[in-house]
PDB file of C-alpha atoms in Angstrom:
ATOM      1  CA  UNK B  89      -2.882  -2.273  15.132  1.00 62.00           C
ATOM      2  CA  UNK B  90      -6.415  -1.077  14.326  1.00 63.00           C
ATOM      3  CA  UNK B  91      -7.790  -3.306  17.106  1.00 67.00           C
ATOM      4  CA  UNK B  92      -5.291  -2.150  19.741  1.00 72.00           C
ATOM      5  CA  UNK B  93      -3.233  -5.366  19.687  1.00 69.00           C
ATOM      6  CA  UNK B  94       0.533  -5.464  20.043  1.00 73.00           C
ATOM      7  CA  UNK B  95       2.716  -7.464  17.654  1.00 68.00           C
ATOM      8  CA  UNK B  96       6.249  -8.786  17.938  1.00 67.00           C
ATOM      9  CA  UNK B  97       8.435  -7.673  15.074  1.00 68.00           C
ATOM     10  CA  UNK B  98      12.116  -7.362  15.902  1.00 72.00           C
ATOM     11  CA  UNK B  99      13.659 -10.526  17.316  1.00 75.00           C
ATOM     12  CA  UNK B 100      17.061 -11.582  18.617  1.00 79.00           C
ATOM     13  CA  UNK B 101      17.397 -15.285  19.380  1.00 81.00           C
ATOM     14  CA  UNK B 102      20.080 -17.700  20.557  1.00 83.00           C
ATOM     15  CA  UNK B 103      20.221 -20.881  18.504  1.00 84.00           C
ATOM     16  CA  UNK B 104      21.851 -23.930  20.057  1.00 83.00           C
ATOM     17  CA  UNK B 105      20.736 -26.398  17.361  1.00 86.00           C
ATOM     18  CA  UNK B 106      22.078 -25.057  14.072  1.00 86.00           C
ATOM     19  CA  UNK B 107      25.767 -25.031  15.087  1.00 88.00           C
ATOM     20  CA  UNK B 108      25.421 -28.717  15.952  1.00 89.00           C
ATOM     21  CA  UNK B 109      23.407 -29.548  12.844  1.00 91.00           C
ATOM     22  CA  UNK B 110      26.027 -27.879  10.606  1.00 90.00           C
ATOM     23  CA  UNK B 111      28.880 -29.256  12.723  1.00 92.00           C
ATOM     24  CA  UNK B 112      30.286 -25.781  13.313  1.00 91.00           C
ATOM     25  CA  UNK B 113      33.277 -25.590  15.662  1.00 92.00           C
ATOM     26  CA  UNK B 114      36.055 -23.182  16.476  1.00 92.00           C
ATOM     27  CA  UNK B 115      39.446 -23.620  18.101  1.00 94.00           C
ATOM     28  CA  UNK B 116      39.700 -21.650  21.325  1.00 92.00           C
ATOM     29  CA  UNK B 117      42.800 -20.263  23.050  1.00 92.00           C
ATOM     30  CA  UNK B 118      43.145 -23.553  24.949  1.00 93.00           C
ATOM     31  CA  UNK B 119      43.608 -25.364  21.604  1.00 93.00           C
ATOM     32  CA  UNK B 120      40.394 -27.363  21.996  1.00 94.00           C
ATOM     33  CA  UNK B 121      37.425 -27.296  19.641  1.00 93.00           C
ATOM     34  CA  UNK B 122      34.260 -25.686  20.989  1.00 92.00           C
ATOM     35  CA  UNK B 123      30.749 -25.384  19.622  1.00 91.00           C
ATOM     36  CA  UNK B 124      29.674 -21.725  19.178  1.00 90.00           C
ATOM     37  CA  UNK B 125      26.316 -20.227  20.016  1.00 85.00           C
ATOM     38  CA  UNK B 126      24.508 -18.732  17.059  1.00 87.00           C
ATOM     39  CA  UNK B 127      22.620 -15.456  17.308  1.00 86.00           C
ATOM     40  CA  UNK B 128      19.761 -14.771  14.893  1.00 78.00           C
ATOM     41  CA  UNK B 129      18.326 -11.350  14.437  1.00 75.00           C
ATOM     42  CA  UNK B 130      15.427 -10.101  12.359  1.00 70.00           C
ATOM     43  CA  UNK B 131      14.900  -6.358  12.291  1.00 67.00           C
ATOM     44  CA  UNK B 132      11.330  -6.564  10.972  1.00 61.00           C
ATOM     45  CA  UNK B 133      10.679 -10.255  11.454  1.00 62.00           C
ATOM     46  CA  UNK B 134       9.708 -12.071   8.299  1.00 71.00           C
ATOM     47  CA  UNK B 135       8.372 -10.038   5.392  1.00 73.00           C
ATOM     48  CA  UNK B 136       5.121 -11.970   5.640  1.00 76.00           C
ATOM     49  CA  UNK B 137       4.763 -11.010   9.297  1.00 77.00           C
ATOM     50  CA  UNK B 138       5.581  -7.389   8.544  1.00 76.00           C
ATOM     51  CA  UNK B 139       2.975  -7.146   5.770  1.00 80.00           C
ATOM     52  CA  UNK B 140       0.463  -8.940   7.974  1.00 81.00           C
ATOM     53  CA  UNK B 141       1.048  -6.309  10.647  1.00 80.00           C
ATOM     54  CA  UNK B 142       0.589  -3.525   8.080  1.00 83.00           C
ATOM     55  CA  UNK B 143      -2.694  -5.079   6.938  1.00 85.00           C
ATOM     56  CA  UNK B 144      -3.921  -5.406  10.516  1.00 83.00           C
ATOM     57  CA  UNK B 145      -2.758  -1.916  11.490  1.00 84.00           C
ATOM     58  CA  UNK B 146      -4.490  -0.182   8.593  1.00 86.00           C
ATOM     59  CA  UNK B 147      -7.413  -2.653   8.496  1.00 86.00           C
ATOM     60  CA  UNK B 148      -6.682  -2.941   4.768  1.00 86.00           C
ATOM     61  CA  UNK B 149      -7.177   0.800   4.148  1.00 91.00           C
ATOM     62  CA  UNK B 150      -3.579   1.651   3.328  1.00 92.00           C
ATOM     63  CA  UNK B 151      -2.550   5.306   3.166  1.00 93.00           C
ATOM     64  CA  UNK B 152      -2.224   6.655  -0.388  1.00 94.00           C
ATOM     65  CA  UNK B 153       1.540   6.199  -0.574  1.00 94.00           C
ATOM     66  CA  UNK B 154       1.250   2.512   0.339  1.00 92.00           C
ATOM     67  CA  UNK B 155      -1.994   1.534  -1.425  1.00 95.00           C
ATOM     68  CA  UNK B 156      -1.299  -0.931  -4.257  1.00 94.00           C
ATOM     69  CA  UNK B 157      -4.105   0.674  -6.293  1.00 97.00           C
ATOM     70  CA  UNK B 158      -4.485   4.378  -5.540  1.00 98.00           C
ATOM     71  CA  UNK B 159      -7.443   5.025  -7.833  1.00 98.00           C
ATOM     72  CA  UNK B 160      -9.945   3.129  -9.906  1.00 98.00           C
ATOM     73  CA  UNK B 161     -11.557   4.816 -12.902  1.00 99.00           C
ATOM     74  CA  UNK B 162     -15.209   3.806 -13.241  1.00 98.00           C
ATOM     75  CA  UNK B 163     -16.792   4.416 -16.652  1.00 98.00           C
ATOM     76  CA  UNK B 164     -20.575   4.839 -16.378  1.00 96.00           C
ATOM     77  CA  UNK B 165     -21.174   2.970 -19.653  1.00 96.00           C
ATOM     78  CA  UNK B 166     -19.067   1.095 -22.197  1.00 96.00           C
ATOM     79  CA  UNK B 167     -18.892   4.182 -24.429  1.00 96.00           C
ATOM     80  CA  UNK B 168     -17.009   5.976 -21.602  1.00 97.00           C
ATOM     81  CA  UNK B 169     -14.216   3.367 -21.418  1.00 97.00           C
ATOM     82  CA  UNK B 170     -11.937   5.176 -23.928  1.00 98.00           C
ATOM     83  CA  UNK B 171     -12.121   8.392 -21.892  1.00 98.00           C
ATOM     84  CA  UNK B 172     -11.609   6.365 -18.705  1.00 98.00           C
ATOM     85  CA  UNK B 173      -8.423   4.942 -20.203  1.00 98.00           C
ATOM     86  CA  UNK B 174      -7.260   8.475 -21.097  1.00 98.00           C
ATOM     87  CA  UNK B 175      -7.785   9.565 -17.487  1.00 98.00           C
ATOM     88  CA  UNK B 176      -5.922   6.491 -16.239  1.00 98.00           C
ATOM     89  CA  UNK B 177      -2.989   7.156 -18.588  1.00 98.00           C
ATOM     90  CA  UNK B 178      -2.753  10.751 -17.335  1.00 98.00           C
ATOM     91  CA  UNK B 179      -2.593   9.497 -13.751  1.00 98.00           C
ATOM     92  CA  UNK B 180      -0.037   6.810 -14.625  1.00 98.00           C
ATOM     93  CA  UNK B 181       2.110   9.415 -16.388  1.00 98.00           C
ATOM     94  CA  UNK B 182       2.109  11.317 -13.078  1.00 97.00           C
ATOM     95  CA  UNK B 183       3.420   8.209 -11.289  1.00 96.00           C
ATOM     96  CA  UNK B 184       0.119   7.088  -9.760  1.00 98.00           C
ATOM     97  CA  UNK B 185      -1.150   3.508  -9.557  1.00 98.00           C
ATOM     98  CA  UNK B 186      -4.546   3.282 -11.243  1.00 98.00           C
ATOM     99  CA  UNK B 187      -6.863   0.719 -12.798  1.00 98.00           C
ATOM    100  CA  UNK B 188      -9.899   1.076 -15.058  1.00 98.00           C
ATOM    101  CA  UNK B 189     -12.942  -1.032 -14.165  1.00 98.00           C
ATOM    102  CA  UNK B 190     -14.122  -2.099 -17.622  1.00 97.00           C
ATOM    103  CA  UNK B 191     -16.475  -4.810 -16.367  1.00 96.00           C
ATOM    104  CA  UNK B 192     -20.020  -4.784 -17.666  1.00 93.00           C
ATOM    105  CA  UNK B 193     -21.399  -4.245 -14.151  1.00 94.00           C
ATOM    106  CA  UNK B 194     -23.599  -1.356 -13.038  1.00 94.00           C
ATOM    107  CA  UNK B 195     -21.751   1.740 -11.853  1.00 93.00           C
ATOM    108  CA  UNK B 196     -22.975   1.291  -8.254  1.00 94.00           C
ATOM    109  CA  UNK B 197     -21.619  -2.280  -8.196  1.00 96.00           C
ATOM    110  CA  UNK B 198     -18.230  -1.019  -9.400  1.00 97.00           C
ATOM    111  CA  UNK B 199     -18.195   1.670  -6.706  1.00 95.00           C
ATOM    112  CA  UNK B 200     -19.169  -0.866  -4.042  1.00 95.00           C
ATOM    113  CA  UNK B 201     -16.393  -3.229  -5.154  1.00 96.00           C
ATOM    114  CA  UNK B 202     -13.806  -0.426  -5.071  1.00 97.00           C
ATOM    115  CA  UNK B 203     -14.961   0.529  -1.561  1.00 95.00           C
ATOM    116  CA  UNK B 204     -14.695  -3.096  -0.411  1.00 95.00           C
ATOM    117  CA  UNK B 205     -11.168  -3.176  -1.843  1.00 96.00           C
ATOM    118  CA  UNK B 206     -10.497   0.060   0.089  1.00 96.00           C
ATOM    119  CA  UNK B 207      -9.216   1.921  -2.965  1.00 98.00           C
ATOM    120  CA  UNK B 208      -8.546   5.534  -1.856  1.00 98.00           C
ATOM    121  CA  UNK B 209     -10.005   7.266  -4.966  1.00 98.00           C
ATOM    122  CA  UNK B 210     -12.893   6.303  -7.240  1.00 98.00           C
ATOM    123  CA  UNK B 211     -13.057   8.411 -10.389  1.00 98.00           C
ATOM    124  CA  UNK B 212     -16.410   8.149 -12.164  1.00 98.00           C
ATOM    125  CA  UNK B 213     -16.477   9.238 -15.804  1.00 98.00           C
ATOM    126  CA  UNK B 214     -19.431   9.827 -18.101  1.00 97.00           C
ATOM    127  CA  UNK B 215     -20.470  12.227 -20.866  1.00 97.00           C
ATOM    128  CA  UNK B 216     -20.231  15.419 -18.769  1.00 97.00           C
ATOM    129  CA  UNK B 217     -16.813  14.494 -17.398  1.00 97.00           C
ATOM    130  CA  UNK B 218     -15.477  13.587 -20.860  1.00 97.00           C
ATOM    131  CA  UNK B 219     -16.740  16.894 -22.296  1.00 97.00           C
ATOM    132  CA  UNK B 220     -15.053  18.912 -19.537  1.00 97.00           C
ATOM    133  CA  UNK B 221     -11.812  16.914 -19.043  1.00 97.00           C
ATOM    134  CA  UNK B 222     -12.839  15.957 -15.527  1.00 98.00           C
ATOM    135  CA  UNK B 223     -13.852  13.037 -13.332  1.00 98.00           C
ATOM    136  CA  UNK B 224     -16.367  12.815 -10.499  1.00 98.00           C
ATOM    137  CA  UNK B 225     -14.292  12.037  -7.414  1.00 98.00           C
ATOM    138  CA  UNK B 226     -15.453   9.827  -4.584  1.00 97.00           C
ATOM    139  CA  UNK B 227     -13.167   8.950  -1.684  1.00 96.00           C
ATOM    140  CA  UNK B 228     -13.136   5.584   0.057  1.00 93.00           C
ATOM    141  CA  UNK B 229     -14.542   7.367   3.119  1.00 91.00           C
ATOM    142  CA  UNK B 230     -17.699   7.939   1.067  1.00 89.00           C
ATOM    143  CA  UNK B 231     -17.048  11.670   0.694  1.00 92.00           C
ATOM    144  CA  UNK B 232     -18.110  12.952  -2.721  1.00 92.00           C
ATOM    145  CA  UNK B 233     -15.876  15.730  -4.078  1.00 92.00           C
ATOM    146  CA  UNK B 234     -17.986  16.224  -7.230  1.00 92.00           C
ATOM    147  CA  UNK B 235     -16.357  16.651 -10.640  1.00 96.00           C
ATOM    148  CA  UNK B 236     -12.791  17.964 -10.676  1.00 97.00           C
ATOM    149  CA  UNK B 237     -10.465  18.598 -13.617  1.00 98.00           C
ATOM    150  CA  UNK B 238      -8.063  15.687 -14.136  1.00 98.00           C
ATOM    151  CA  UNK B 239      -5.073  18.000 -13.569  1.00 97.00           C
ATOM    152  CA  UNK B 240      -6.461  18.973 -10.155  1.00 97.00           C
ATOM    153  CA  UNK B 241      -7.094  15.317  -9.267  1.00 98.00           C
ATOM    154  CA  UNK B 242      -3.496  14.472 -10.170  1.00 98.00           C
ATOM    155  CA  UNK B 243      -2.156  17.342  -8.073  1.00 97.00           C
ATOM    156  CA  UNK B 244      -4.253  16.302  -5.076  1.00 96.00           C
ATOM    157  CA  UNK B 245      -3.377  12.604  -5.375  1.00 97.00           C
ATOM    158  CA  UNK B 246       0.344  13.247  -5.824  1.00 96.00           C
ATOM    159  CA  UNK B 247       0.345  15.357  -2.671  1.00 93.00           C
ATOM    160  CA  UNK B 248      -1.273  12.530  -0.724  1.00 92.00           C
ATOM    161  CA  UNK B 249       1.070   9.956  -2.284  1.00 91.00           C
ATOM    162  CA  UNK B 250       4.271  11.443  -0.895  1.00 89.00           C
ATOM    163  CA  UNK B 251       6.158   8.823   1.078  1.00 87.00           C
ATOM    164  CA  UNK B 252       6.522  10.165   4.615  1.00 83.00           C
ATOM    165  CA  UNK B 253      10.045  10.817   5.799  1.00 84.00           C
ATOM    166  CA  UNK B 254      11.161   9.827   9.247  1.00 78.00           C
ATOM    167  CA  UNK B 255      13.090  12.359  11.245  1.00 77.00           C
ATOM    168  CA  UNK B 256      14.696  10.877  14.331  1.00 76.00           C
ATOM    169  CA  UNK B 257      14.060  12.854  17.510  1.00 81.00           C
ATOM    170  CA  UNK B 258      17.048  14.765  18.779  1.00 83.00           C
ATOM    171  CA  UNK B 259      18.728  13.318  21.842  1.00 77.00           C
ATOM    172  CA  UNK B 260      17.994  15.210  25.030  1.00 74.00           C
ATOM    173  CA  UNK B 261      20.741  17.208  26.662  1.00 62.00           C
TER     174      UNK B 261
END
């Protein structure tokens, strides 16, 4: 994980108790009843454990394809909320997960909260952005990309949101 720790995920276990508890028996070749051994397996362990490992591994900063909220639109003032909702709808129509922060907080507080939540993209909208069909883009890393057209933001975010495909290595020889 992010701290260099190792975690157990896959398990295979012998269970000697459940066959007895459920009174499970089988008739063997010798005609006598025998108690079986039970084998449990969990490919990823429990779902809770698996998600806990993901959280620890990424320290909460999930990659774009896995982030529950990929972008938050931050209107500078209440009068910018309608445009913020338009931007959000455009992103949603492109298959992206986005929220609009309509709280009456200051813009800097909204940005700080989005950074604490480790949202990959913060899209700030005000008068200039509404007039030009854009949003000021700030990444969770703190990098400021300045104002970009919404279509360009969508293209960039969709590229980063592609679910990676696993290609098994070819066997040697």
